[in-house]
XYZ file of C-alpha atoms in Angstrom:
350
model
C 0.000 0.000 0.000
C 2.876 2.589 1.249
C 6.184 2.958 2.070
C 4.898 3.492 5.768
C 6.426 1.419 8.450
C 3.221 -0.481 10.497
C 5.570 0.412 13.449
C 5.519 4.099 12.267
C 1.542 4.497 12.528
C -0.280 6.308 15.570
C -2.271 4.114 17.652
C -5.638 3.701 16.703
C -5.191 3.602 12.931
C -5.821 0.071 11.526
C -3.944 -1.033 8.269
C -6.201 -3.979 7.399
C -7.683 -4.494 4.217
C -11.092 -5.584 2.760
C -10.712 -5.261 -0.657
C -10.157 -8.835 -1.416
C -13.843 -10.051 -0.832
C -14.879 -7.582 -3.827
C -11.667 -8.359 -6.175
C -13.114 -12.124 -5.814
C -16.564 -10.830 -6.312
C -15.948 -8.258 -9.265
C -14.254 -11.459 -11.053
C -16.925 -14.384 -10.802
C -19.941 -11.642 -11.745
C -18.647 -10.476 -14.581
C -18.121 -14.142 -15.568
C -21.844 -14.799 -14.450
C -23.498 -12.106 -16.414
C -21.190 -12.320 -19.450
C -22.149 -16.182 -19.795
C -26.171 -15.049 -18.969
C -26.355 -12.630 -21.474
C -23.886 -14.633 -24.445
C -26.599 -17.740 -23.743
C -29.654 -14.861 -24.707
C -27.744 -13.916 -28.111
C -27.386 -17.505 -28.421
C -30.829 -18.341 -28.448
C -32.229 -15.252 -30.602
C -29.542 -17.130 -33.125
C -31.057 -20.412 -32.326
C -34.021 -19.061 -33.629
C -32.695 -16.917 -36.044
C -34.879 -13.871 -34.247
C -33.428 -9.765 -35.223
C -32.525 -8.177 -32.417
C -34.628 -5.564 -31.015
C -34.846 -2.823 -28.748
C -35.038 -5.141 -25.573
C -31.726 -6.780 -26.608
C -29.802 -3.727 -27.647
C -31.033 -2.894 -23.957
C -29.462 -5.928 -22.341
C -26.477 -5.390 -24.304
C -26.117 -1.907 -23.199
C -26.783 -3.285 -19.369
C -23.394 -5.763 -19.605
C -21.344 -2.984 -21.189
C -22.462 -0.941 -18.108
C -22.131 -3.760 -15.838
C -18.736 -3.902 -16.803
C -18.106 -0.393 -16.667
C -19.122 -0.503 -13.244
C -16.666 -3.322 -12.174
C -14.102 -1.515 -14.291
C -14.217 1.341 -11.569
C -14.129 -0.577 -8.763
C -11.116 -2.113 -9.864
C -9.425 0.890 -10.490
C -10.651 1.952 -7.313
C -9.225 -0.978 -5.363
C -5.808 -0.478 -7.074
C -5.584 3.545 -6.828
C -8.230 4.846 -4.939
C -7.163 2.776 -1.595
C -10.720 0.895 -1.823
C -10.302 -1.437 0.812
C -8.142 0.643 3.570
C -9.786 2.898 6.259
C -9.801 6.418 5.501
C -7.722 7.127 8.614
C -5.096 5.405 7.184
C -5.039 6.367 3.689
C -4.974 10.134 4.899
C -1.636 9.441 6.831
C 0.157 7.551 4.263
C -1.866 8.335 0.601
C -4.015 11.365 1.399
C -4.453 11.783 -2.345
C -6.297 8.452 -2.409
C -9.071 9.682 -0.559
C -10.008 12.442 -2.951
C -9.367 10.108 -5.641
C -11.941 7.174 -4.126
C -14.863 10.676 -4.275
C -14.392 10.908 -8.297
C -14.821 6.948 -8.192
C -17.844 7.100 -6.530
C -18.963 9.982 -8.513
C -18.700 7.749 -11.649
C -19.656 4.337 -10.393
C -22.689 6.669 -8.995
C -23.799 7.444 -12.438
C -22.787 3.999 -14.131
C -25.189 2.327 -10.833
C -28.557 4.160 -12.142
C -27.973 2.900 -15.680
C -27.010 -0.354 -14.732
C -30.073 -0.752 -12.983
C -32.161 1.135 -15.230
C -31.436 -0.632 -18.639
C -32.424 -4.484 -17.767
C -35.301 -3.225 -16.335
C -36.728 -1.446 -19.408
C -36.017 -4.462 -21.483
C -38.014 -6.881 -19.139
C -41.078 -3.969 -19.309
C -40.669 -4.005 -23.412
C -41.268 -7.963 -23.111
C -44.129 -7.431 -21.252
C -45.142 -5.203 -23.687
C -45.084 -7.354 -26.360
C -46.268 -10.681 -23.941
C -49.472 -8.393 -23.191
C -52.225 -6.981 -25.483
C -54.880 -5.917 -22.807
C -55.364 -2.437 -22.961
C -55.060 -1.345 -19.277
C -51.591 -4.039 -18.680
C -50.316 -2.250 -21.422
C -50.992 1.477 -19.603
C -49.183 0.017 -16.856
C -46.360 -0.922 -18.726
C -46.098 2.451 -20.286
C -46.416 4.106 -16.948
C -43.502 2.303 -15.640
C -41.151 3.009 -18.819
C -41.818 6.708 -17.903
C -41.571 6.192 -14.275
C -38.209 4.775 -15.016
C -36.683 6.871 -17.288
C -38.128 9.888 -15.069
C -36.608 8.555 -11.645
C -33.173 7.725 -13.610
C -32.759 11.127 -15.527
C -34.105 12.811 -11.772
C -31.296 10.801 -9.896
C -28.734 11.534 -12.458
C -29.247 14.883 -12.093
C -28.962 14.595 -8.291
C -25.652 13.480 -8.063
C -24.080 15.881 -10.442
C -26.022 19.118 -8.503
C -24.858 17.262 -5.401
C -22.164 19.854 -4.657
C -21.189 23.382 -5.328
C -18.867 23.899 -6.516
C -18.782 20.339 -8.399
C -15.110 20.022 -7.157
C -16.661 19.616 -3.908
C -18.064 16.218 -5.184
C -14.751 14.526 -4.587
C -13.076 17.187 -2.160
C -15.435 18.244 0.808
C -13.012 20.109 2.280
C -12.976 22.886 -0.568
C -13.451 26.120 1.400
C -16.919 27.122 0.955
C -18.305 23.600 -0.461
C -22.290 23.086 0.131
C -23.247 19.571 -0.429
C -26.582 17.779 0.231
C -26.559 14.696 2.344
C -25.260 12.223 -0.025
C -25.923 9.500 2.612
C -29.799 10.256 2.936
C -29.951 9.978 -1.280
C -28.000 6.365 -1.087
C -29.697 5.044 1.331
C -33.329 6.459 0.080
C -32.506 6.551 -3.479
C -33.582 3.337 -4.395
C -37.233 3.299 -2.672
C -39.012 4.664 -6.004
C -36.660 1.520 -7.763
C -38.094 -0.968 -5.322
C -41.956 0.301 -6.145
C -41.701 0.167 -9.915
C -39.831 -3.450 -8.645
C -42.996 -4.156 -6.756
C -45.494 -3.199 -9.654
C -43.336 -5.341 -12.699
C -44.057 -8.320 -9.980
C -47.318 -8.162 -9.308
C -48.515 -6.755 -13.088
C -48.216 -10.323 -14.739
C -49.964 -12.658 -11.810
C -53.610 -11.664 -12.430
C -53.535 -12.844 -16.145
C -51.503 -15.745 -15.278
C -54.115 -17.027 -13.066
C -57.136 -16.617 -14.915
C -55.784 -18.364 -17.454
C -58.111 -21.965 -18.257
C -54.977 -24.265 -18.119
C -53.535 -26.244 -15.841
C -52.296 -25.359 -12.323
C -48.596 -26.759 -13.043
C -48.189 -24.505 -16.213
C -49.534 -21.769 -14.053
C -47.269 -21.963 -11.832
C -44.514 -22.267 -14.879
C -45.204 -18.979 -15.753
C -45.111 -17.636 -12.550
C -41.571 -18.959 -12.188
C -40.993 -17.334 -14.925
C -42.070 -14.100 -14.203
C -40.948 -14.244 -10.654
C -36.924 -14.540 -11.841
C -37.798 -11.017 -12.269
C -38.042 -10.633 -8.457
C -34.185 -11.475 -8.052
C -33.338 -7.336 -8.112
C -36.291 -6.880 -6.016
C -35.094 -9.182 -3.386
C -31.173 -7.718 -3.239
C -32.995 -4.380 -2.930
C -34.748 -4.583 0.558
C -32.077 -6.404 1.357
C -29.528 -3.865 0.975
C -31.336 -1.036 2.246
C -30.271 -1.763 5.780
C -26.663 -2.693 4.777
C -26.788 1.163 3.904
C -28.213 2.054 7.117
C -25.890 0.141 9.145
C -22.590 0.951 7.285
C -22.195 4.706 6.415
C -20.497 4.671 2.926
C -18.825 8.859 3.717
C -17.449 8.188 6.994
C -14.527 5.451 6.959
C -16.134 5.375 3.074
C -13.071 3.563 1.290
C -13.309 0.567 4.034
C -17.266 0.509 4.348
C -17.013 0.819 0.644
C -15.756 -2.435 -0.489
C -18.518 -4.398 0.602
C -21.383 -1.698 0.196
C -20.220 -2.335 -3.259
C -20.443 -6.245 -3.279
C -24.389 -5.187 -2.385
C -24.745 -2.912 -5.402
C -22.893 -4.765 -8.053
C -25.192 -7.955 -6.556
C -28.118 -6.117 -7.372
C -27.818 -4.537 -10.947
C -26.982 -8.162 -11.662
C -29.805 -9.068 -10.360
C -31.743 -7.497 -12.855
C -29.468 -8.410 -15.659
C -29.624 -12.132 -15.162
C -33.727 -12.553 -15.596
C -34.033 -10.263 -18.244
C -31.441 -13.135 -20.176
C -33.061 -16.148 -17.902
C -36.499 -15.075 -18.810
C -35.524 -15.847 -22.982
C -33.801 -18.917 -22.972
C -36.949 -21.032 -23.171
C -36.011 -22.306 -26.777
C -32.737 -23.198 -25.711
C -34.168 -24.744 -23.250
C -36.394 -27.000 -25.177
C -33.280 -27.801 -27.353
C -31.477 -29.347 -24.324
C -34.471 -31.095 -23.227
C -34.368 -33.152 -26.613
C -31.049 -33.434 -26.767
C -29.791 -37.452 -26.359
C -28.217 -36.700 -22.833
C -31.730 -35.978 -21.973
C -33.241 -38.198 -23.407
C -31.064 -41.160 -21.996
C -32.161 -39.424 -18.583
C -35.937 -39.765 -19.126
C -35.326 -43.882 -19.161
C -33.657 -43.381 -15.630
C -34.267 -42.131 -12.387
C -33.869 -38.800 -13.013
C -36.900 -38.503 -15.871
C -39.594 -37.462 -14.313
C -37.535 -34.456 -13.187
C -35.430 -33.961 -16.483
C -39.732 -33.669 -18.180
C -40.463 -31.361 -15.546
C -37.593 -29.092 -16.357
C -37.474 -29.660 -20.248
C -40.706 -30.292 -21.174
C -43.757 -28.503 -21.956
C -47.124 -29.532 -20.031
C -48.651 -31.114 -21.838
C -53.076 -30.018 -22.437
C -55.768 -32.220 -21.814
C -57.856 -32.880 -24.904
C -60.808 -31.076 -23.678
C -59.293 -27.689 -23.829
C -60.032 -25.195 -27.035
C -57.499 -24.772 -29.483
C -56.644 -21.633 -28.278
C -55.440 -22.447 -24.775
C -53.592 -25.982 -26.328
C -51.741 -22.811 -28.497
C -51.016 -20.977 -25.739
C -47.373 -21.581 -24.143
C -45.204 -19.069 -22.930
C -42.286 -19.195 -25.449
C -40.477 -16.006 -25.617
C -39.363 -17.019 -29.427
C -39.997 -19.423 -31.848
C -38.462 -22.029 -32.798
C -39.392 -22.506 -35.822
C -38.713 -19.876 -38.571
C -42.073 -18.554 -40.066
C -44.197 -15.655 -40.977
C -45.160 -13.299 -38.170
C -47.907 -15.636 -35.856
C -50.100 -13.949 -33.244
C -51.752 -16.249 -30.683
C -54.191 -14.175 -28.634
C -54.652 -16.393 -24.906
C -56.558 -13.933 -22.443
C -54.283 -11.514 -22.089
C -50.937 -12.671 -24.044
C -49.477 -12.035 -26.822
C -46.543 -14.391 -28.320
C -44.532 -13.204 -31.156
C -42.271 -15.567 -33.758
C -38.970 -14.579 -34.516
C -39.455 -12.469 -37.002
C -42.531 -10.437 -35.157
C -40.279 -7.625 -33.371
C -42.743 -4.917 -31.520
C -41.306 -1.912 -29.591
């Protein structure tokens, strides 16, 4: 870290580090997400679909993703990320100003990162959804979140005056608003529009006339959606507990892990939510298929397989299955099923 004897240092100043937890963590996510979102490109290729503003979404949300990791990287190796502040100011004072410009950016990159997957699962459910007032809801939350984003945005860069004073405080004269109070209470309007894309889905999915098993399919489905939401609440009182401006560049490290953990989080369904035909391309693959003659069958239908309809339901409702694209390449198909609205390949509505 620096030249500093350990035997030099005033008492009370602790040299520890807790950096390593997020260099570990920074490395296996971007591994996660990179593999989540190269399996979604797979599939649209599997099923030869153009992309469309939902995927150039996603795509943005990775780039972002890794623009976020990129800082805190940088941050661990010249920001002293990791160290308490105490210490950095005896032996690297310059690190301390340097860690406020790194969580100016990553501040930024965070809002996008969270903001991006999110729009692309709400242009799904645009196109999953054709009943008038669903759709008005969906609409309402696009605006909600591009409002709340651009609001927040704007937030942090009036945070300070002069707009030095966002990475020196101690510029004579600075004004700043609590920067604590916004982290911590920030993400409350994120957790409602979280709330709403949860609940939006299960009315229609339960008055559907199908079975209970591919009801509750579908509500899988849409409830991988509910990863972000989860990480959310749960981070809230991390932020409470651990005040990321005093000691920031040791409370940081892990506050970090919680905010990196949840942008994921809303990266991952918007890919998990697509792979259905990829799915289906596993399940009759002849691994698979030498499962279903074993033990493990029953479980390796339940996972691959569609459910299949009893003959007494309408040809509608034996049409209607939640497949995100088609597999097979064809003229644009629209199967109306109380509420839903699947698209082929080639059908691309935003």
């Amino acid at each position: 870290m620096a030249s500093t004897s350990l035997n030099s240092l005033p008492d009370g100043i602790d040299p520890s580090y807790g950096g390593l937890k997020l260099t570990i963590f920074n490395c296996i996510l971007l591994v996660v997400v990179s593999l989540c979102v190269s399996l979604r490109f797979y599939t649209r290729r599997l099923v030869k679909a153009p992309w469309a503003l939902d995927d150039v979404l996603v795509f943005a949300a990775l780039v972002f993703q890794t623009a976020l990791a990129a800082i805190l990287f940088d941050a661990l190796r010249t920001a002293g990320l990791g160290y308490h502040t105490s210490y950095l100011e005896f032996t690297a004072p310059w690190k301390v100003q340097r860690w406020g410009k790194e969580l100016f950016a990553g501040t930024v990159v965070y809002l996008l990162c969270a903001t991006a997957p999110k729009y692309a699962i709400l242009i799904l459910y645009k196109r999953l959804f054709i009943i008038n007032k669903v759709r008005i809801c969906v609409y309402a939350l696009m605006a909600t979140l591009v409002v709340y984003t651009i609001v927040m945005i704007v937030v942090a860069l009036a945070a300070c005056r002069p707009f030095a004073a966002n990475f020196d405080p101690t510029i004579p004269g600075a004004k700043c608003i609590n920067k604590e109070d916004l982290y911590r209470w920030g993400p409350i309007v994120n957790i409602a529009t979280d709330i709403a894309m949860l609940i939006l889905p299960m009315p229609i999915i339960w008055n559907l006339h199908t079975t209970r098993r591919l009801k509750l399919g579908l509500t899988l489905t849409f409830l991988t959606g509910s990863l972000g939401l989860i990480i959310s609440i749960i981070r809230i009182p991390i932020f409470f507990q651990a005040n990321s401006f005093t000691d920031g560049t040791y409370t940081g490290a892990e506050l970090m892990i919680w905010t990196q953990l949840e942008t994921a989080c809303y990266l991952i369904p918007a890919c998990l939510m697509t792979l259905r035909p990829l799915l289906e391309k596993v399940g009759h693959s002849r691994i698979v298929q030498t499962m279903k003659g074993s033990r493990l069958g029953e479980a390796a239908r339940g996972v691959f397989n569609s459910p299949k309809p009893s003959d007494g339901r309408s040809g509608e409702n034996k049409a209607f299955d939640l497949k995100l694209q088609s597999l097979q390449p064809s003229h644009q198909v629209r199967i109306h099923a109380q509420g839903f609205h699947r698209l082929n390949n080639s059908a691309v509505d935003t």
